[in-house]
Coordinates of C-alpha atoms in Angstrom, one line a residue:
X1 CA 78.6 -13.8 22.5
X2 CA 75.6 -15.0 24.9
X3 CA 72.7 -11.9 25.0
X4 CA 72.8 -11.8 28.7
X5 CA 68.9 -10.8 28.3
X6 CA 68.1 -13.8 26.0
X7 CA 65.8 -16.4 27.3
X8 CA 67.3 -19.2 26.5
X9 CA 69.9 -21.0 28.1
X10 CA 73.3 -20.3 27.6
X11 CA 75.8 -23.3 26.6
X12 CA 77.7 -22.3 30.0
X13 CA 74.1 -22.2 31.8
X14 CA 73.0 -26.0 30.3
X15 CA 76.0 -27.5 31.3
X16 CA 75.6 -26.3 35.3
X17 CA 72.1 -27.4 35.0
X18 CA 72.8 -30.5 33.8
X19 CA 76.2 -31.3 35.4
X20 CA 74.2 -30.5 38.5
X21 CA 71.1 -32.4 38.1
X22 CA 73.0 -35.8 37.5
X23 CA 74.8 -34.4 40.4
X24 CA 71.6 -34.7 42.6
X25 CA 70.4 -37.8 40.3
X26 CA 73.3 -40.2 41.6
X27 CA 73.7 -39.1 44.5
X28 CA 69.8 -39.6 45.1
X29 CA 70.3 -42.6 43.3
X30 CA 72.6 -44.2 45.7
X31 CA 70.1 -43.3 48.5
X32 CA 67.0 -44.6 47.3
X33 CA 68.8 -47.6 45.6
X34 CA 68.5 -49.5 49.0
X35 CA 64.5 -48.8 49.7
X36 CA 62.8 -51.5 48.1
X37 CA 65.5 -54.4 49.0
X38 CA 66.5 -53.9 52.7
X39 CA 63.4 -55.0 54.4
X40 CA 64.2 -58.4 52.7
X41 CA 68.0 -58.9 52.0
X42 CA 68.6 -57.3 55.0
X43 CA 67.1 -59.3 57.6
X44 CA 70.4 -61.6 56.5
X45 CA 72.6 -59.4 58.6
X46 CA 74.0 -60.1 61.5
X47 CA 71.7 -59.2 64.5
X48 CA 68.7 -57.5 62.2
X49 CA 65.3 -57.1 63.6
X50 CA 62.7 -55.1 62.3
X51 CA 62.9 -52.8 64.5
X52 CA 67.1 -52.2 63.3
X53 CA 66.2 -52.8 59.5
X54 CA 63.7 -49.5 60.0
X55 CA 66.4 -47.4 61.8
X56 CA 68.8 -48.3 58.4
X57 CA 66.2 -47.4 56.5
X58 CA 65.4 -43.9 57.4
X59 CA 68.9 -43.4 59.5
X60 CA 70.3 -41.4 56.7
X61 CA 67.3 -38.7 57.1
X62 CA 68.8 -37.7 61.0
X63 CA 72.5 -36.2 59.4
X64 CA 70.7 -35.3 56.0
X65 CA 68.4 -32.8 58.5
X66 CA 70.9 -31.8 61.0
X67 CA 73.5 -30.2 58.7
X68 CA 72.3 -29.5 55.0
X69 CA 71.2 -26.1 56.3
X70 CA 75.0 -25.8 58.0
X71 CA 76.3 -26.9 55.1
X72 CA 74.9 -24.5 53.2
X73 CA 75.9 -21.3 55.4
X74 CA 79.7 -23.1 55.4
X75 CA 79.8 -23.0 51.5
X76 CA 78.9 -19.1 51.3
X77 CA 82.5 -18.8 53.8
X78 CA 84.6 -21.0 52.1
X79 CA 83.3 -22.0 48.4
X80 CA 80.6 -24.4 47.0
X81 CA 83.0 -26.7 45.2
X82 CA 84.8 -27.6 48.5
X83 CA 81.6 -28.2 50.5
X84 CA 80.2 -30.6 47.4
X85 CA 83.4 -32.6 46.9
X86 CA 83.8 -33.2 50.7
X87 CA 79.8 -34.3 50.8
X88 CA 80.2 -36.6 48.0
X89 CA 83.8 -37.9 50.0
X90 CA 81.9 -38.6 53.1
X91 CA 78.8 -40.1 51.1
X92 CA 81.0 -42.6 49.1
X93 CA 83.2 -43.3 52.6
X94 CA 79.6 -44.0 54.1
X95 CA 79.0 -46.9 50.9
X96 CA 82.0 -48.5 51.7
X97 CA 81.8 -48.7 55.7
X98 CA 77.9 -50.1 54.8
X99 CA 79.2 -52.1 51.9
X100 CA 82.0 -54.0 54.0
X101 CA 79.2 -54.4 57.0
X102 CA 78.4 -58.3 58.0
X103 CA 76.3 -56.5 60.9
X104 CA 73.2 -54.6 60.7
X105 CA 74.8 -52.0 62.9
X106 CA 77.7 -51.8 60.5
X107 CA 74.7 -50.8 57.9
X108 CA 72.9 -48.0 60.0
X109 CA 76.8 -46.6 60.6
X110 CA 77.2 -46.5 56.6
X111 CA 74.1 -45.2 56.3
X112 CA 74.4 -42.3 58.7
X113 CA 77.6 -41.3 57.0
X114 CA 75.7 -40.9 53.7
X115 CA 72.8 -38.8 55.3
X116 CA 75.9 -36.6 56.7
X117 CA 77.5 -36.0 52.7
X118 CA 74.7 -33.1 53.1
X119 CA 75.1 -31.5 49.9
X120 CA 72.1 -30.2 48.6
X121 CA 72.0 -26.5 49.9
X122 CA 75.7 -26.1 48.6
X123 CA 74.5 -27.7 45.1
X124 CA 71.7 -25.1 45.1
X125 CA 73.8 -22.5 46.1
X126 CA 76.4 -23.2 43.1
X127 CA 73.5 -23.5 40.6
X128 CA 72.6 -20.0 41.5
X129 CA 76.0 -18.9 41.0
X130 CA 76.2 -20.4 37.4
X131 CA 72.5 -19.3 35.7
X132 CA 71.2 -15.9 35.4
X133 CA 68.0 -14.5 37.0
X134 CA 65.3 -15.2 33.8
X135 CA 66.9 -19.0 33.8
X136 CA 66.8 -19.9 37.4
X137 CA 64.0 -21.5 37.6
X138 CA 64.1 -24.0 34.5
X139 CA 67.7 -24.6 36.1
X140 CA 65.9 -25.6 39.4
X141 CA 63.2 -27.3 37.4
X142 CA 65.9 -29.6 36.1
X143 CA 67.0 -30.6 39.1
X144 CA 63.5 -31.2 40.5
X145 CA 63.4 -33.8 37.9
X146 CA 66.2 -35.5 37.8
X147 CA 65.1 -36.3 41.6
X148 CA 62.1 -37.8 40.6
X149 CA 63.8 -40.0 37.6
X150 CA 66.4 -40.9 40.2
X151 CA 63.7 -41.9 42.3
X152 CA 62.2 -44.5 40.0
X153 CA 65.1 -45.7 38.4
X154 CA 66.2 -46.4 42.1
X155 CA 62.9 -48.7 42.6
X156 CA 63.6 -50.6 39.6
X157 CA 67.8 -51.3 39.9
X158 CA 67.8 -51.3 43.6
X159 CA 66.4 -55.0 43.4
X160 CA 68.0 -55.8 39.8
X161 CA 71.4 -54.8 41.5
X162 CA 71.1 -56.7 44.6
X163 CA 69.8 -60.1 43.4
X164 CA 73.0 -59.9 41.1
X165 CA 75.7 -58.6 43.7
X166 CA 74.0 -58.9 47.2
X167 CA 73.0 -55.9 49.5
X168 CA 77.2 -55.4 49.4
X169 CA 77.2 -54.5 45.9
X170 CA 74.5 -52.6 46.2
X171 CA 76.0 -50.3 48.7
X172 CA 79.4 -50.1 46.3
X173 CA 77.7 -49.3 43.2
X174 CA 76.4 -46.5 45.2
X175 CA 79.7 -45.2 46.3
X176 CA 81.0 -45.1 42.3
X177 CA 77.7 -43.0 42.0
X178 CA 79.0 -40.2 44.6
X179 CA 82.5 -40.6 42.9
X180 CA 80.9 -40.2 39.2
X181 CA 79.3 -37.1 40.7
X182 CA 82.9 -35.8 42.1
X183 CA 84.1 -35.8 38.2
X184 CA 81.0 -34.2 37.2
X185 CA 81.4 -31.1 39.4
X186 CA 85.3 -31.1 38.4
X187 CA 84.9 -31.9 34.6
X188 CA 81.4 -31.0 33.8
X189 CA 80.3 -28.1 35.5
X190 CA 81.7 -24.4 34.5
X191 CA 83.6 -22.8 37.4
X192 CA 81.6 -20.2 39.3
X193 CA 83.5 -16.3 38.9
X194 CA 81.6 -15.0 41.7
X195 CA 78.8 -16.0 44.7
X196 CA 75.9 -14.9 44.5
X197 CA 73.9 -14.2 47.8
X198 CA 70.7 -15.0 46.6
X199 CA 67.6 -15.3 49.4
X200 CA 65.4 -17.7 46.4
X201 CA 68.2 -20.9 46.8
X202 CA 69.8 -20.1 49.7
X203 CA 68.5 -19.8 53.5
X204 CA 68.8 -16.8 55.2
X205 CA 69.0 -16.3 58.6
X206 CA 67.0 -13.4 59.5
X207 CA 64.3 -14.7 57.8
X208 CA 64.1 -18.2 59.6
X209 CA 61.7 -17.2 62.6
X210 CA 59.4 -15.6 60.4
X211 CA 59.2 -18.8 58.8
X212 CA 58.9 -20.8 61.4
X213 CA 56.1 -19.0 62.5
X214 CA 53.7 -18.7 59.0
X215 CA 51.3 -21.2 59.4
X216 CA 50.6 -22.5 55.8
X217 CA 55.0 -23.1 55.5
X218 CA 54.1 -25.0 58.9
X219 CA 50.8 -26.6 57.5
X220 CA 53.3 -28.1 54.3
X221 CA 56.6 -28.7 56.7
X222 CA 54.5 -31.7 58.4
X223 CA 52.6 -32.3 54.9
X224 CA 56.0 -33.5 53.5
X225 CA 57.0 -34.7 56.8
X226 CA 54.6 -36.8 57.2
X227 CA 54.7 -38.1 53.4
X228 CA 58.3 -39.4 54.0
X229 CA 57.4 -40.8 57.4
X230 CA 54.9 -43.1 55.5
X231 CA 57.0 -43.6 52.7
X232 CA 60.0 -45.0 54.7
X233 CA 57.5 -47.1 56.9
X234 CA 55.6 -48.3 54.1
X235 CA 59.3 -49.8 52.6
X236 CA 59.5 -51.7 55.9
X237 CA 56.0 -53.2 55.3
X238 CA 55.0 -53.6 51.1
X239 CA 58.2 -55.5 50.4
X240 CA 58.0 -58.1 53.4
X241 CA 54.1 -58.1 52.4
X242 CA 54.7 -59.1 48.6
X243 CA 56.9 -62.3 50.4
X244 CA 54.7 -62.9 53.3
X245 CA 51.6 -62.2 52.1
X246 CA 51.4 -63.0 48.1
X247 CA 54.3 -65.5 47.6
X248 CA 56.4 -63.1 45.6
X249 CA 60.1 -63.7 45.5
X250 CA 62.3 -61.0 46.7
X251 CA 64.4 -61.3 43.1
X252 CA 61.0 -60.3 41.1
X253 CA 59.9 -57.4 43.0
X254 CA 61.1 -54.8 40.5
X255 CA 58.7 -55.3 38.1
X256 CA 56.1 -54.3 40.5
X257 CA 57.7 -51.4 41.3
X258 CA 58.4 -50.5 37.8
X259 CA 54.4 -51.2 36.5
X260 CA 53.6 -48.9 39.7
X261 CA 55.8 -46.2 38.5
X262 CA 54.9 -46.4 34.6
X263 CA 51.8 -46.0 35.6
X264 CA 51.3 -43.8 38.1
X265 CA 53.6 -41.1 36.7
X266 CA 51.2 -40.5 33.6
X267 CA 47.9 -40.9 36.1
X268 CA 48.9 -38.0 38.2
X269 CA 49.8 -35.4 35.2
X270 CA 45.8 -35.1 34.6
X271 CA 45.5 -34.1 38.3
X272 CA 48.5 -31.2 38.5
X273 CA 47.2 -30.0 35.4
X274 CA 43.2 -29.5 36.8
X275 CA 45.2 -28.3 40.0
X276 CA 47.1 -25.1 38.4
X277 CA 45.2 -24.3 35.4
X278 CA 41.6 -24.4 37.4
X279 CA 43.8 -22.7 40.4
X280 CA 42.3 -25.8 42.4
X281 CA 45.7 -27.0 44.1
X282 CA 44.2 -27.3 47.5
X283 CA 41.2 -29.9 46.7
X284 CA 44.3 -31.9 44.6
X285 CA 46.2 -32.0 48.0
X286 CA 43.4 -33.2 50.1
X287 CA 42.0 -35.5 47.3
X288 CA 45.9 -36.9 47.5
X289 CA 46.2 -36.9 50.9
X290 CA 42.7 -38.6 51.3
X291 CA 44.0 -41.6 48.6
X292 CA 47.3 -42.2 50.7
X293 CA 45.0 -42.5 53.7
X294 CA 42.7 -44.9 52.0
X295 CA 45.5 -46.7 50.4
X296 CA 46.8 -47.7 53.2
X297 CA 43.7 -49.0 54.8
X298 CA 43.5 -50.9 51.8
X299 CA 47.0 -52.5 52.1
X300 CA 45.6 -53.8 55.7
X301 CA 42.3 -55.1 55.3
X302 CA 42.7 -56.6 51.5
X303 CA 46.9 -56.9 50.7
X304 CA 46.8 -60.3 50.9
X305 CA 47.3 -61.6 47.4
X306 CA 49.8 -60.3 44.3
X307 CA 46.8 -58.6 42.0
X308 CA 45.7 -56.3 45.3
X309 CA 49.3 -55.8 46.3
X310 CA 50.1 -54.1 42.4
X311 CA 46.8 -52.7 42.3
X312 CA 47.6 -50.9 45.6
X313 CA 51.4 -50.0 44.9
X314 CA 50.1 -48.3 41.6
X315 CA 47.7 -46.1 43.9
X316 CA 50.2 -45.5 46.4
X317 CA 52.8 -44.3 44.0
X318 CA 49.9 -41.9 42.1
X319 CA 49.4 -40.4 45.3
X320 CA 52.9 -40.1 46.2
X321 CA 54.0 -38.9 43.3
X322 CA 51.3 -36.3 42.8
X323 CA 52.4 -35.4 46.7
X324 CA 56.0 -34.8 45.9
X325 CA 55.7 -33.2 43.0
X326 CA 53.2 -30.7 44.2
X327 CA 54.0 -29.8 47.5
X328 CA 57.6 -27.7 46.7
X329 CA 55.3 -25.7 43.9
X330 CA 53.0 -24.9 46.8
X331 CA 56.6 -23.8 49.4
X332 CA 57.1 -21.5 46.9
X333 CA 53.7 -19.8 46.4
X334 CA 53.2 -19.4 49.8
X335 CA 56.7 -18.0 50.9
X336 CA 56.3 -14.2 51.2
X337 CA 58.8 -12.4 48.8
X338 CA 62.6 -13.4 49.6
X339 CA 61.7 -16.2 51.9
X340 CA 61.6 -18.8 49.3
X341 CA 65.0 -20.3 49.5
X342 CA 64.5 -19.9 53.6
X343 CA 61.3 -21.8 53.7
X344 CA 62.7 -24.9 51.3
X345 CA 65.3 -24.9 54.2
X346 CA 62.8 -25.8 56.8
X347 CA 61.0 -27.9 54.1
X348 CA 63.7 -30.3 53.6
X349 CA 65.0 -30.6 56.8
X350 CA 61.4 -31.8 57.9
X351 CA 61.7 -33.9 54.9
X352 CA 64.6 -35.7 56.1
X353 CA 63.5 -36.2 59.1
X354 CA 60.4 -37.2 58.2
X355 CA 62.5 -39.8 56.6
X356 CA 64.3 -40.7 59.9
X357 CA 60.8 -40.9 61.5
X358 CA 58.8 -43.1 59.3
X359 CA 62.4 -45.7 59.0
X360 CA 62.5 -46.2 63.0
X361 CA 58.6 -45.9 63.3
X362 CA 57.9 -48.3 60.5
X363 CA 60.1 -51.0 61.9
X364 CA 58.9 -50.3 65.2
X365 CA 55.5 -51.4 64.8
X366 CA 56.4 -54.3 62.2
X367 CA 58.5 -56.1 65.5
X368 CA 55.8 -55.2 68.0
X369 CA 52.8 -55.7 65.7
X370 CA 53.4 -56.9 62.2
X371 CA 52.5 -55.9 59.0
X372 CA 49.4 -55.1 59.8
X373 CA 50.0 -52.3 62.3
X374 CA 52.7 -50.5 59.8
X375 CA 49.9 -50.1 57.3
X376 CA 47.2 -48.6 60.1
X377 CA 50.0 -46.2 61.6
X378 CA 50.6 -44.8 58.3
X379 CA 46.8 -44.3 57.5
X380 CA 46.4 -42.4 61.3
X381 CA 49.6 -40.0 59.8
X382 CA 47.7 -39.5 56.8
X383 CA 44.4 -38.7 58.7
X384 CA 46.0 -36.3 61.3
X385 CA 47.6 -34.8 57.9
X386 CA 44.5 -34.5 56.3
X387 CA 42.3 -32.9 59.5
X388 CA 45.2 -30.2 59.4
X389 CA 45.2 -29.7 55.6
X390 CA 41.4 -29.0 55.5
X391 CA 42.4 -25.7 57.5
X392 CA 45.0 -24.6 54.8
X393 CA 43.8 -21.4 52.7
X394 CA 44.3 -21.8 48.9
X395 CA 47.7 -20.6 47.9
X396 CA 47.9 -17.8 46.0
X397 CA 49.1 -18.5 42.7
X398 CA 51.9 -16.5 42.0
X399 CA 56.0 -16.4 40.4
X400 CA 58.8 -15.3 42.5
X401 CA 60.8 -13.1 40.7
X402 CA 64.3 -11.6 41.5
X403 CA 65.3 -8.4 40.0
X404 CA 68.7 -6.5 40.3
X405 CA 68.6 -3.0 40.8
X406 CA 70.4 -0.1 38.9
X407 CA 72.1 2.7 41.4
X408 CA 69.3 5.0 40.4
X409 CA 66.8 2.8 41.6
X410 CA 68.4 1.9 44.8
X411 CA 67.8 5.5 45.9
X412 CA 64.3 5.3 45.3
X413 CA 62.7 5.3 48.6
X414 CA 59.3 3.3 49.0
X415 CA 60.1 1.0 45.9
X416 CA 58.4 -2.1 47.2
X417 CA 55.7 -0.4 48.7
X418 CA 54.7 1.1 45.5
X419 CA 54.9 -2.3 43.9
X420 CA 52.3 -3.5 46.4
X421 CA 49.8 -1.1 44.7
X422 CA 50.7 -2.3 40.9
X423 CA 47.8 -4.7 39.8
X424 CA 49.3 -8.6 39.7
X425 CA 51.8 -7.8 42.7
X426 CA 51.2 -9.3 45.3
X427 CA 54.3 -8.7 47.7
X428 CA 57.8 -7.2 47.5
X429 CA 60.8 -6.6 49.5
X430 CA 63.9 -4.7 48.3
X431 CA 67.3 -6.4 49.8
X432 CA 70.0 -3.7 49.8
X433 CA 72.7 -6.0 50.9
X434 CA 72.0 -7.9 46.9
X435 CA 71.4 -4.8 45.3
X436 CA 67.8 -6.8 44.3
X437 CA 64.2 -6.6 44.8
X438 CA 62.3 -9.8 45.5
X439 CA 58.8 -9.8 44.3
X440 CA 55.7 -12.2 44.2
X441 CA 53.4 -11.7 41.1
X442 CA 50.4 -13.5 39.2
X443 CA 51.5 -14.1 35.5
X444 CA 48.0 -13.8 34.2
X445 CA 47.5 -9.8 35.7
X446 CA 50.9 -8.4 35.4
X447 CA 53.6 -9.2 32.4
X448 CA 57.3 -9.3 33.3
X449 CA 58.6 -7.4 31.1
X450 CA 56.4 -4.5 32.5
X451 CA 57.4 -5.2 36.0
X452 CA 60.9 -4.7 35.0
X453 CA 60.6 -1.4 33.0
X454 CA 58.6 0.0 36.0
X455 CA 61.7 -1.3 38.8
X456 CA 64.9 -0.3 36.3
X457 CA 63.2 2.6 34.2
X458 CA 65.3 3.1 30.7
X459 CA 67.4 6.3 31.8
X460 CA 66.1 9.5 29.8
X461 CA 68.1 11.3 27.2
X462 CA 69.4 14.2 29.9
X463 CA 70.4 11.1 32.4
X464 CA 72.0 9.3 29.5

């Protein structure tokens, strides 16, 4: 038998991870498959404009945002499983309906159906189900990464698949991704014996205003809104710029995107290293932020020829990447105790439509003002970013930790108020309805092992 204190991962625990994370991959997959190649292929669709080919782009963003947080309440009611096979049900319907589409309106209609398989609260919710407290977090860990190789697998095959099968097998190969990730959940992933209400993975509701209104969640909502926004306008511009502009044929653009990825994935380690082991996070995001800004001036005044197209894509994606992978890690520093899985709530929903945003407002300004203007709209979204990320405070660097409590020390009165005063603690909140206390700690002041002999004392020998 599994020591339910161990460490390490049980065999049941690695295969929900896992299962999970491919889950997320394919699915993710299938959305960000289409990025690099509609701005090209697509402008062969019936009654495209730039304008239309930005609303595809970024139209899956609108129903991702609207009902992932819905979704997620709906699968505490009536199961994760049934939520997560109906999301993957609508996102593969959504393929086909874009798939079969000879109209660019028959595209933004697929699309919105795949931005309404909203799955990722549910997905969340079920990983929490499946892994014990102490494992949680390399669980979620997983997942964060399979995102990110999804991501730049997706930059790479998108265009591979396409010049082989067209922008309809594209969008088919991405509905046998949602159905791949149907078996996973049935055949991969260990059923779930109970829900867990948990307030780290989940949203909950009483908490939402108070998030709403802390203005360093609010500074890093419109941080990653904004980073999407340009990410989804900059797709309408950089691949139309590498034909226009440097001659490049739409069939060869995935080894630009794959040289950009290569290399900016090992140039922005050095950076989130400096940033949490110096504690220097904040000058990281503004020195980020400040690139993208820069980046994107650059793509305007000199992305005329192939060398300062890669040169800039490289940049971009160092940015970016540094960006994405940082922002979530700064979510949950900042989130007071028990808000965590609250505040991601409002973090990807402004994610998403973010998305939406930068889609509709990227094609926008390509019809009205060309390539040009795409590249200066996303520089004055990273400059309004940046004035408001100078006023940020640096977050305090601290683990969220979620402990069960015996019987004993649910009767304790003043439990998380006594915490406050422990040395390395930095906020706690006991949540009788879970039978848990939330707290917020600094790993380098206070050792867990401590924290959890001083919440669940070892009963004495007359208790025993």
């Amino acid at each position: 038998m599994h020591d339910p204190h161990s460490e390490r991962m049980s065999s049941g625990e690695t295969r929900a991870a896992s299962g999970l994370a491919l889950v997320f991959a394919f699915r993710m997959l299938g959305m960000f498959m289409v990025l690099p190649v509609l701005a090209t292929y697509g402008m062969d669709l019936a009654g495209a404009t730039p304008a239309l080919i930005g609303l595809a782009i970024g139209a899956y963003g609108l129903t991702q945002a609207f009902l992932q947080i819905p979704f997620g309440v709906i699968s505490d009611r009536i199961g994760r499983r049934p939520v997560i096979y109906g999301g993957l049900v609508i996102f593969a319907i959504g393929s086909v309906v874009a798939a079969q589409a000879d109209s660019i309106w028959g595209v933004i209609a697929g699309r919105i159906l795949q931005g309404a398989g909203a799955i990722s609260a549910a997905v969340m919710a079920l990983l929490s189900d499946l892994t014990r407290e102490q494992n949680r977090t390399k669980a979620m860990a997983m997942i964060g990464m399979s995102i990110g190789v999804s991501f730049a697998v997706a930059m790479v095959v998108g265009p591979l698949l396409t010049r082989a099968f067209g922008l309809h097998g594209l969008f088919l190969a991405t509905g046998v991704l949602a159905l791949v990730g149907i078996a996973l959940v049935a055949f991969v992933v260990p059923k779930a014996t109970a829900h867990t209400r948990h307030r780290e993975s989940g949203v909950a509701r009483g908490e939402m205003l108070a998030t709403l209104k802390h203005p360093d969640l609010l500074r890093l909502d419109l941080g990653i809104f904004v980073l999407h926004s340009i990410l989804m306008a900059s797709f309408v511009a950089l691949p139309l710029a590498l034909v226009e502009r440097a001659g490049l044929p739409k069939e060869e653009h995935w080894w630009v995107y794959l040289t950009a990825l290569v290399v900016s994935f090992f140039a922005m380690i050095p950076f989130i290293i400096y940033g949490e082991k110096k504690r220097k996070m904040k000058r990281v995001l503004l020195g980020a932020v400040a690139t993208l800004m820069l980046v994107e001036l650059f793509f305007w005044e000199f992305g005329s020829g192939l060398k300062a197209l890669v040169i800039g894509t490289v940049v971009f994606f160092t940015a970016f990447n540094l960006l994405e992978a940082s922002l979530p890690s700064l979510i949950s520093k900042v989130s007071p105790a028990g808000g965590k899985g609250t505040a991601m709530g409002v973090y990807s929903t402004s994610q998403f439509l973010g998305s939406a945003m930068g889609g509709i407002l990227g094609g926008w300004l390509f019809q009205h003002g060309g390539l040009g203007v795409v590249f200066i709209g996303c520089a004055a979204l990273c400059a309004l970013w940046l004035a408001i990320a100078v006023t940020m405070r640096e977050p305090p660097y601290v683990t969220s930790l979620r402990l069960p409590l015996s019987p004993q020390a649910m009767r304790e009165t003043g439990l998380a108020e006594r915490l406050k005063t422990v040395p390395g603690v930095t906020d706690a909140v006991v949540v009788a309805e879970e039978a848990a206390i939330y707290i917020k700690l600094d790993k380098e002041i206070l050792d867990r092992t401590a924290l959890e002999r001083l919440v669940n004392p070892a009963p004495t020998a007359c208790e025993a």
